Short mmCIF file of C-alpha atoms in Angstrom, two decimals:
data_model
loop_
_atom_site.label_atom_id
_atom_site.label_comp_id
_atom_site.label_asym_id
_atom_site.label_seq_id
_atom_site.Cartn_x
_atom_site.Cartn_y
_atom_site.Cartn_z
CA MET F 1460 52.81 18.68 6.60
CA LEU F 1461 53.59 18.26 2.90
CA GLU F 1462 53.09 21.19 0.53
CA ILE F 1463 53.56 21.12 -3.25
CA TYR F 1464 53.68 24.40 -5.18
CA LYS F 1465 53.66 25.26 -8.87
CA GLY F 1466 56.98 26.99 -9.50
CA ALA F 1467 59.33 28.56 -6.94
CA LEU F 1468 58.62 28.43 -3.22
CA GLU F 1469 57.65 31.60 -1.39
CA VAL F 1470 60.21 30.82 1.31
CA LYS F 1471 59.45 33.76 3.60
CA GLU F 1472 55.72 33.09 3.60
CA ILE F 1473 56.24 29.37 4.20
CA GLU F 1474 58.80 29.84 6.97
CA SER F 1475 56.63 32.45 8.66
CA ARG F 1476 53.61 30.15 8.67
CA TRP F 1477 55.62 27.14 9.85
CA LEU F 1478 57.12 29.22 12.68
CA ASP F 1479 53.66 30.16 13.96
CA LEU F 1480 52.73 26.49 13.89
CA ALA F 1481 55.97 25.51 15.65
CA ILE F 1482 55.28 27.98 18.46
CA SER F 1483 51.73 26.67 18.89
CA GLN F 1484 53.09 23.11 19.37
CA ASN F 1485 55.31 24.02 22.35
CA CYS F 1486 58.37 22.38 20.80
CA GLY F 1487 61.83 23.74 21.57
CA ALA F 1488 63.81 22.82 18.45
CA PHE F 1489 62.92 23.64 14.86
CA ILE F 1490 65.42 22.85 12.15
CA LYS F 1491 64.96 23.57 8.48
CA PHE F 1492 66.84 22.79 5.31
CA VAL F 1493 66.30 25.26 2.45
CA GLY F 1494 67.46 24.36 -1.05
CA ILE F 1495 68.27 27.25 -3.37
CA VAL F 1496 68.87 26.90 -7.13
CA ARG F 1497 72.52 27.76 -7.77
CA ASP F 1498 74.02 29.40 -10.80
CA GLU F 1499 76.18 26.55 -12.14
CA ASN F 1500 76.69 24.59 -15.37
CA SER F 1501 75.18 27.53 -17.33
CA ILE F 1502 71.64 26.55 -16.40
CA GLU F 1503 68.76 29.04 -16.36
CA GLY F 1504 67.06 27.09 -13.60
CA LEU F 1505 65.69 23.69 -12.69
CA SER F 1506 62.39 21.99 -13.38
CA PHE F 1507 60.69 19.19 -11.46
CA ASP F 1508 58.18 16.42 -12.05
CA ILE F 1509 56.52 14.93 -8.98
CA TYR F 1510 54.48 11.76 -8.61
CA ARG F 1511 52.26 12.74 -5.72
CA PRO F 1512 50.66 9.42 -4.64
CA ILE F 1513 54.01 7.82 -3.81
CA LEU F 1514 55.49 11.06 -2.48
CA GLU F 1515 52.59 11.32 -0.03
CA ARG F 1516 53.07 7.73 1.14
CA TRP F 1517 56.79 8.27 1.52
CA PHE F 1518 56.14 11.40 3.58
CA GLU F 1519 53.52 9.69 5.76
CA SER F 1520 55.87 6.83 6.56
CA TRP F 1521 58.50 9.36 7.65
CA GLN F 1522 55.94 11.22 9.77
CA LYS F 1523 55.07 7.92 11.48
CA ARG F 1524 58.72 7.40 12.28
CA ALA F 1525 59.00 10.97 13.58
CA ASP F 1526 55.91 10.42 15.76
CA GLU F 1527 57.89 7.91 17.82
CA ASN F 1528 60.13 10.81 18.84
CA LYS F 1529 57.27 13.29 19.20
CA ALA F 1530 58.61 15.16 16.19
CA LYS F 1531 56.65 16.79 13.38
CA LEU F 1532 57.94 16.86 9.81
CA PHE F 1533 57.48 19.63 7.26
CA MET F 1534 58.20 19.66 3.58
CA ALA F 1535 57.55 22.05 0.72
CA HIS F 1536 58.59 21.31 -2.87
CA SER F 1537 58.19 22.89 -6.28
CA GLU F 1538 56.68 21.33 -9.35
CA GLY F 1539 57.63 22.82 -12.72
CA ASP F 1540 60.21 25.54 -13.26
CA VAL F 1541 62.33 27.21 -10.58
CA LEU F 1542 64.84 29.84 -11.66
CA LEU F 1543 68.30 30.72 -10.33
CA GLY F 1544 68.28 32.09 -6.80
CA GLN F 1545 64.80 30.74 -6.17
CA SER F 1546 64.01 27.93 -3.77
CA SER F 1547 62.58 24.54 -4.74
CA TYR F 1548 62.73 22.61 -1.49
CA ILE F 1549 62.32 23.14 2.25
CA ALA F 1550 62.39 20.32 4.77
CA GLY F 1551 61.77 20.85 8.47
CA VAL F 1552 61.79 18.91 11.74
CA LEU F 1553 60.07 20.27 14.82
CA SER F 1554 60.85 18.46 18.05
CA PRO F 1555 60.84 18.94 21.80
CA LYS F 1556 64.47 17.75 21.78
CA ARG F 1557 67.49 19.20 20.03
CA ARG F 1558 69.21 15.86 19.30
CA VAL F 1559 66.08 14.41 17.71
CA ALA F 1560 65.77 17.42 15.40
CA LEU F 1561 69.43 17.38 14.36
CA GLU F 1562 69.52 13.66 13.65
CA LEU F 1563 66.14 13.42 11.97
CA ILE F 1564 66.72 16.31 9.55
CA ASP F 1565 69.84 14.58 8.25
CA GLU F 1566 68.17 11.21 7.69
CA PHE F 1567 65.01 12.82 6.32
CA VAL F 1568 66.86 14.95 3.76
CA GLU F 1569 69.15 12.10 2.69
CA ASP F 1570 66.29 9.66 2.24
CA PHE F 1571 64.38 12.35 0.37
CA LYS F 1572 67.29 12.58 -2.08
CA ALA F 1573 67.42 8.80 -2.48
CA SER F 1574 63.74 7.89 -2.50
CA ALA F 1575 61.27 10.73 -3.08
CA PRO F 1576 59.59 10.32 -6.51
CA ILE F 1577 60.73 13.64 -7.94
CA TRP F 1578 62.60 14.11 -11.22
CA LYS F 1579 64.91 17.01 -11.87
CA TYR F 1580 65.66 18.72 -15.17
CA ASP F 1581 68.14 21.44 -16.02
CA LEU F 1582 66.67 24.38 -17.89
CA VAL F 1583 69.12 25.18 -20.69
CA GLY F 1584 68.26 27.27 -23.71
CA GLY F 1585 64.61 26.97 -22.82
CA GLU F 1586 64.83 23.17 -22.91
CA ARG F 1587 64.27 20.67 -20.10
CA ILE F 1588 67.22 18.25 -19.81
CA TYR F 1589 66.90 15.30 -17.39
CA ALA F 1590 69.57 15.56 -14.67
CA LYS F 1591 70.50 11.92 -15.17
CA ASP F 1592 73.99 12.09 -13.67
CA ARG F 1593 72.73 13.64 -10.41
CA SER F 1594 69.83 11.21 -10.07
CA THR F 1595 69.69 8.14 -7.85
CA ALA F 1596 68.03 4.84 -8.68
CA ILE F 1597 65.42 4.10 -6.00
CA LYS F 1598 66.14 1.10 -3.76
CA GLY F 1599 64.83 -2.01 -5.49
CA SER F 1600 65.48 -0.69 -8.99
CA GLY F 1601 66.12 -3.21 -11.74
CA LEU F 1602 63.29 -5.55 -10.72
CA LEU F 1603 61.98 -5.78 -14.28
CA ALA F 1604 65.39 -5.82 -15.99
CA MET S 1045 44.23 -5.53 -17.87
CA VAL S 1046 46.98 -3.79 -15.94
CA GLU S 1047 47.77 -0.13 -16.55
CA VAL S 1048 51.47 0.69 -16.60
CA SER S 1049 52.63 4.31 -16.15
CA PHE S 1050 56.08 5.57 -17.00
CA LEU S 1051 57.14 8.50 -14.84
CA GLY S 1052 59.42 11.51 -15.18
CA PRO S 1053 61.90 11.49 -18.04
CA ILE S 1054 60.63 8.31 -19.71
CA GLN S 1055 58.03 10.48 -21.41
CA GLU S 1056 55.59 7.83 -22.57
CA GLU S 1057 51.83 7.67 -22.11
CA PRO S 1058 50.40 4.89 -19.88
CA ILE S 1059 49.86 1.55 -21.61
CA SER S 1060 47.49 -1.29 -20.66
CA TYR S 1061 48.84 -4.84 -20.79
CA ASP S 1062 47.15 -8.20 -20.37
CA VAL S 1063 49.57 -9.78 -17.89
CA SER S 1064 49.02 -11.84 -14.75
CA ASN S 1065 52.30 -11.18 -12.91
CA LEU S 1066 55.34 -8.93 -12.92
CA LYS S 1067 57.49 -11.56 -14.65
CA GLU S 1068 55.27 -11.44 -17.71
CA LEU S 1069 55.34 -7.66 -17.68
CA SER S 1070 59.13 -7.74 -17.43
CA LEU S 1071 59.36 -9.96 -20.55
CA ILE S 1072 57.18 -7.58 -22.55
CA LEU S 1073 58.95 -4.38 -21.47
CA LYS S 1074 62.42 -5.84 -22.05
CA LYS S 1075 61.49 -6.36 -25.68
CA ASP S 1076 60.20 -2.81 -26.11
CA GLU S 1077 62.95 -0.41 -27.18
CA ARG S 1078 61.21 2.55 -25.57
CA PHE S 1079 61.57 0.96 -22.14
CA SER S 1080 64.30 -1.70 -22.17
CA LYS S 1081 67.17 0.76 -21.56
CA TRP S 1082 65.39 2.22 -18.52
CA LEU S 1083 64.52 -0.99 -16.70
CA GLU S 1084 67.83 -1.59 -14.95
CA ASN S 1085 67.58 1.71 -13.10
CA CYS S 1086 63.86 1.80 -12.49
CA ALA S 1087 61.93 0.93 -9.37
CA VAL S 1088 58.45 -0.55 -9.69
CA ALA S 1089 55.32 0.33 -7.74
CA LEU S 1090 52.16 -1.76 -7.59
CA ASN S 1091 49.15 0.37 -6.71
CA ASP S 1092 51.51 3.12 -5.53
CA GLU S 1093 53.54 0.86 -3.22
CA ILE S 1094 57.15 0.13 -4.22
CA VAL S 1095 57.60 -3.63 -4.64
CA TYR S 1096 60.67 -5.87 -4.58
CA ASP S 1097 59.31 -9.27 -5.63
CA LEU S 1098 59.13 -10.28 -9.29
CA ASN S 1099 56.76 -13.15 -8.43
CA LEU S 1100 53.93 -10.84 -7.43
CA ASN S 1101 50.66 -11.64 -9.17
CA LEU S 1102 48.71 -8.91 -10.90
CA LYS S 1103 44.94 -8.69 -11.13
CA ASP S 1104 42.63 -6.83 -13.45
CA GLY S 1105 42.65 -3.11 -12.65
CA ASP S 1106 46.07 -3.13 -10.94
CA LYS S 1107 48.20 -0.07 -11.51
CA VAL S 1108 51.93 -0.51 -12.11
CA THR S 1109 54.27 2.46 -12.06
CA ILE S 1110 57.80 2.58 -13.43
CA LEU S 1111 60.05 5.04 -11.55
CA PRO S 1112 63.37 6.13 -13.09
CA PRO S 1113 66.23 7.57 -10.96
CA VAL S 1114 65.10 10.48 -8.80
CA CYS S 1115 66.60 13.79 -7.77
CA GLY S 1116 64.45 16.04 -5.64
CA GLY S 1117 65.52 19.25 -3.95
CA MET E 462 77.63 36.64 11.02
CA LEU E 463 76.97 36.87 14.76
CA GLU E 464 74.04 38.95 16.03
CA ILE E 465 73.17 39.61 19.68
CA TYR E 466 69.78 41.11 20.55
CA LYS E 467 68.27 42.48 23.75
CA GLY E 468 65.29 40.21 24.49
CA ALA E 469 63.51 37.85 22.12
CA LEU E 470 64.64 37.37 18.52
CA GLU E 471 62.51 38.71 15.68
CA VAL E 472 62.78 35.37 13.91
CA LYS E 473 60.87 36.32 10.76
CA GLU E 474 62.90 39.47 10.20
CA ILE E 475 66.18 37.64 10.83
CA GLU E 476 65.34 34.67 8.60
CA SER E 477 64.14 36.96 5.84
CA ARG E 478 67.38 38.96 5.89
CA TRP E 479 69.55 35.84 6.07
CA LEU E 480 67.68 34.32 3.12
CA ASP E 481 68.41 37.37 0.96
CA LEU E 482 72.07 37.05 1.91
CA ALA E 483 72.07 33.31 1.19
CA ILE E 484 70.66 33.91 -2.29
CA SER E 485 73.29 36.55 -3.02
CA GLN E 486 76.06 34.05 -2.16
CA ASN E 487 74.99 31.47 -4.76
CA CYS E 488 75.00 28.64 -2.21
CA GLY E 489 72.60 25.74 -2.64
CA ALA E 490 72.05 24.56 0.93
CA PHE E 491 70.94 26.68 3.87
CA ILE E 492 70.15 24.96 7.14
CA LYS E 493 68.94 26.68 10.27
CA PHE E 494 68.27 25.66 13.84
CA VAL E 495 65.69 27.78 15.68
CA GLY E 496 65.38 27.47 19.46
CA ILE E 497 61.98 28.34 20.94
CA VAL E 498 61.30 28.78 24.68
CA ARG E 499 59.00 25.94 25.74
CA ASP E 500 56.33 26.01 28.41
CA GLU E 501 57.81 23.55 30.93
CA ASN E 502 58.73 23.44 34.63
CA SER E 503 56.28 26.29 35.29
CA ILE E 504 58.70 28.89 34.01
CA GLU E 505 57.57 32.26 32.65
CA GLY E 506 60.52 32.38 30.31
CA LEU E 507 64.30 32.27 30.18
CA SER E 508 66.96 34.89 30.66
CA PHE E 509 70.52 34.97 29.35
CA ASP E 510 73.87 36.53 30.21
CA ILE E 511 76.47 36.65 27.45
CA TYR E 512 80.18 37.37 27.62
CA ARG E 513 80.73 38.83 24.20
CA PRO E 514 84.54 38.91 23.82
CA ILE E 515 84.87 35.14 24.19
CA LEU E 516 81.65 34.45 22.29
CA GLU E 517 83.01 36.44 19.36
CA ARG E 518 86.31 34.52 19.40
CA TRP E 519 84.48 31.23 19.63
CA PHE E 520 82.31 32.20 16.66
CA GLU E 521 85.29 33.38 14.60
CA SER E 522 87.14 30.11 15.17
CA TRP E 523 84.06 28.23 13.91
CA GLN E 524 83.79 30.51 10.89
CA LYS E 525 87.43 29.74 10.08
CA ARG E 526 86.67 26.05 10.22
CA ALA E 527 83.60 26.55 8.01
CA ASP E 528 85.72 28.53 5.51
CA GLU E 529 87.64 25.33 4.72
CA ASN E 530 84.37 23.95 3.35
CA LYS E 531 83.30 27.22 1.72
CA ALA E 532 80.50 27.47 4.25
CA LYS E 533 79.22 30.58 6.02
CA LEU E 534 77.94 30.49 9.59
CA PHE E 535 75.11 32.54 11.06
CA MET E 536 74.07 32.97 14.65
CA ALA E 537 71.58 35.15 16.49
CA HIS E 538 71.15 35.02 20.27
CA SER E 539 69.19 36.87 22.91
CA GLU E 540 70.56 38.65 25.96
CA GLY E 541 68.17 39.26 28.87
CA ASP E 542 64.62 37.95 29.08
CA VAL E 543 62.85 35.79 26.50
CA LEU E 544 59.30 34.68 27.24
CA LEU E 545 57.45 31.44 26.44
CA GLY E 546 56.94 30.87 22.72
CA GLN E 547 59.60 33.40 21.84
CA SER E 548 62.91 32.52 20.26
CA SER E 549 66.32 33.00 21.88
CA TYR E 550 68.65 31.29 19.42
CA ILE E 551 69.08 30.75 15.70
CA ALA E 552 72.11 29.04 14.17
CA GLY E 553 72.61 28.69 10.45
CA VAL E 554 75.00 27.11 7.96
CA LEU E 555 75.05 28.19 4.33
CA SER E 556 77.03 25.96 2.00
CA PRO E 557 77.35 25.02 -1.65
CA LYS E 558 77.04 21.38 -0.55
CA ARG E 559 74.21 19.64 1.26
CA ARG E 560 76.42 17.24 3.26
CA VAL E 561 78.61 20.06 4.56
CA ALA E 562 75.56 21.98 5.77
CA LEU E 563 73.97 18.96 7.48
CA GLU E 564 77.15 17.91 9.26
CA LEU E 565 78.33 21.37 10.23
CA ILE E 566 75.02 22.48 11.75
CA ASP E 567 75.12 19.48 14.10
CA GLU E 568 78.69 20.09 15.27
CA PHE E 569 78.18 23.85 15.45
CA VAL E 570 75.03 23.61 17.58
CA GLU E 571 76.51 20.95 19.88
CA ASP E 572 79.71 22.88 20.46
CA PHE E 573 77.65 26.01 21.03
CA LYS E 574 75.83 24.17 23.83
CA ALA E 575 79.12 22.97 25.34
CA SER E 576 81.33 26.01 24.90
CA ALA E 577 79.62 29.31 24.12
CA PRO E 578 79.94 31.70 27.09
CA ILE E 579 76.23 32.13 27.69
CA TRP E 580 74.44 31.57 30.99
CA LYS E 581 70.80 30.60 31.22
CA TYR E 582 68.31 31.42 33.97
CA ASP E 583 64.73 30.30 34.44
CA LEU E 584 62.27 33.11 35.04
CA VAL E 585 60.05 31.96 37.90
CA GLY E 586 57.87 34.29 39.95
CA GLY E 587 59.74 37.23 38.46
CA GLU E 588 63.06 35.84 39.71
CA ARG E 589 66.08 34.74 37.71
CA ILE E 590 67.21 31.23 38.75
CA TYR E 591 70.47 29.89 37.28
CA ALA E 592 69.76 26.76 35.20
CA LYS E 593 72.58 24.90 36.92
CA ASP E 594 71.39 21.37 36.17
CA ARG E 595 71.13 22.04 32.43
CA SER E 596 74.50 23.79 32.24
CA THR E 597 77.77 22.29 31.03
CA ALA E 598 81.24 22.98 32.45
CA ILE E 599 83.42 24.30 29.62
CA LYS E 600 86.31 22.04 28.57
CA GLY E 601 89.27 22.75 30.84
CA SER E 602 87.12 23.62 33.85
CA GLY E 603 88.60 23.04 37.29
CA LEU E 604 91.98 24.55 36.45
CA LEU E 605 91.99 26.70 39.58
CA ALA E 606 90.38 24.12 41.89
CA MET L 429 97.83 43.84 39.32
CA VAL L 430 95.59 41.34 37.57
CA GLU L 431 91.87 41.97 37.21
CA VAL L 432 89.71 38.91 37.76
CA SER L 433 86.09 38.89 36.50
CA PHE L 434 83.46 36.43 37.60
CA LEU L 435 80.85 35.76 34.94
CA GLY L 436 77.20 34.76 34.82
CA PRO L 437 75.68 33.35 37.99
CA ILE L 438 78.70 33.98 40.25
CA GLN L 439 77.39 37.51 40.70
CA GLU L 440 80.49 39.20 42.06
CA GLU L 441 82.17 42.41 40.94
CA PRO L 442 85.66 42.16 39.38
CA ILE L 443 88.54 42.10 41.88
CA SER L 444 92.20 43.05 41.34
CA TYR L 445 94.85 40.74 42.79
CA ASP L 446 98.62 41.08 43.06
CA VAL L 447 99.61 37.67 41.67
CA SER L 448 102.30 36.59 39.22
CA ASN L 449 100.84 33.33 37.98
CA LEU L 450 97.61 31.29 37.91
CA LYS L 451 98.82 29.03 40.74
CA GLU L 452 98.96 31.97 43.12
CA LEU L 453 95.52 33.09 42.00
CA SER L 454 94.20 29.58 42.57
CA LEU L 455 95.49 29.57 46.17
CA ILE L 456 93.77 32.88 46.90
CA LEU L 457 90.43 31.99 45.28
CA LYS L 458 90.30 28.57 46.95
CA LYS L 459 90.41 30.30 50.33
CA ASP L 460 87.60 32.72 49.42
CA GLU L 461 84.17 31.31 50.26
CA ARG L 462 82.49 33.35 47.55
CA PHE L 463 84.49 31.51 44.87
CA SER L 464 85.81 28.21 46.22
CA LYS L 465 82.63 26.23 45.51
CA TRP L 466 82.60 27.40 41.87
CA LEU L 467 86.20 26.63 40.94
CA GLU L 468 85.83 22.95 40.16
CA ASN L 469 83.33 23.67 37.39
CA CYS L 470 84.80 26.90 36.07
CA ALA L 471 86.94 27.44 33.02
CA VAL L 472 89.54 30.21 33.04
CA ALA L 473 90.35 32.74 30.34
CA LEU L 474 93.47 34.88 30.18
CA ASN L 475 92.87 38.01 28.14
CA ASP L 476 89.73 36.40 26.69
CA GLU L 477 91.45 33.19 25.60
CA ILE L 478 90.52 29.99 27.46
CA VAL L 479 93.66 28.51 29.09
CA TYR L 480 94.51 25.01 30.27
CA ASP L 481 97.89 25.46 32.00
CA LEU L 482 98.13 26.39 35.68
CA ASN L 483 101.79 27.36 35.27
CA LEU L 484 101.00 30.35 33.08
CA ASN L 485 102.60 33.55 34.29
CA LEU L 486 100.56 36.70 34.72
CA LYS L 487 101.76 40.22 34.12
CA ASP L 488 100.50 43.59 35.25
CA GLY L 489 97.28 44.49 33.40
CA ASP L 490 96.36 40.92 32.51
CA LYS L 491 92.67 40.14 32.58
CA VAL L 492 91.53 36.81 34.01
CA THR L 493 87.95 35.62 33.55
CA ILE L 494 86.21 32.87 35.50
CA LEU L 495 83.51 31.07 33.45
CA PRO L 496 80.96 28.88 35.25
CA PRO L 497 79.00 26.14 33.41
CA VAL L 498 77.25 27.45 30.30
CA CYS L 499 73.88 26.85 28.67
CA GLY L 500 73.09 28.88 25.58
CA GLY L 501 70.14 28.44 23.27
#
């Protein structure tokens, strides 16, 4: 389940809905990663661009991999501006087994950071500044160089 | 014609090129100052699938996407 | 923060409160493990005994370890009966850094399973049956044998 | 006197013993049918701290706790 929202995530609403779904699936282990925008580097917040077609494919390929372990993946992400103390990202793994959930959330979040087609900007003085230094070139980059 | 889109911080509108493979596209983009500095750190998608082979042929109507370094979350 | 409740956890209330706390701490990564009682082996639910003095010491020693990484640990657990589809356990790690949160939640949950002084019983036909086969002897067991 | 508590599924009330170290306690519990079968899989706490040394001395008022295999979550 992949959800994209304009602006900050309504974390409580999302977590509440996902919990109801988790219970209905009779799975014992539900693990979630929540990303919160921190007050650092004098930013007012973050802003995100998303390219949905490739994000959806990336997510589907991860869900296929999770299917092999009878796990279900969840993700919510913001598009546009997200201010300090707000949340921009939640990833979740629901699984019958604890070990599957703990291992998959780690790989899923790390690959998200390395591969998901999302671009981050710092909001400073009302401007959107590309977070170049914190960004990662996707595997295979440089093909046209 | 092949439509090339430049995502995220590259901030350029899509451009259509008359090219028959990725190698030809690479030669054109390397000469364009708006794009040349980005290419080393950009991945390339053909019809929304990331590709790794410069020898891939392109056909009329193909969609190429240029993806600069990412940072979700 | 260690919370013990009689019966099932009110997951939504707990997660909502923890989220507010997480935001107030200016930490970027909050990861939570939620345990839900599954419908398996024809049980009606689970039941738990807890020995609080040692549980509290165990938790404090983990919090000390987390302090070294500027992380804060959270745990909620049920005492007594918890029925199918209800939750008995939530563990959380709040950290400025993603890697710390992902690694610590794994170690924290695994050591919880191996060491926390909590005993589990299946509820079957209204009876409480010790979950012997799923239980783990604490490190150092057999000293008096 | 040392008070010994038996936790979780052992289902016995605490008992006070007149022993001066864990070795003596071990000898007594091994002879007691209610406890002998549990000992191999039980950890031992002295004043709520898990201990690993059978030579530990006990003093009047000490609290010993017997912890059978655990399963939280």
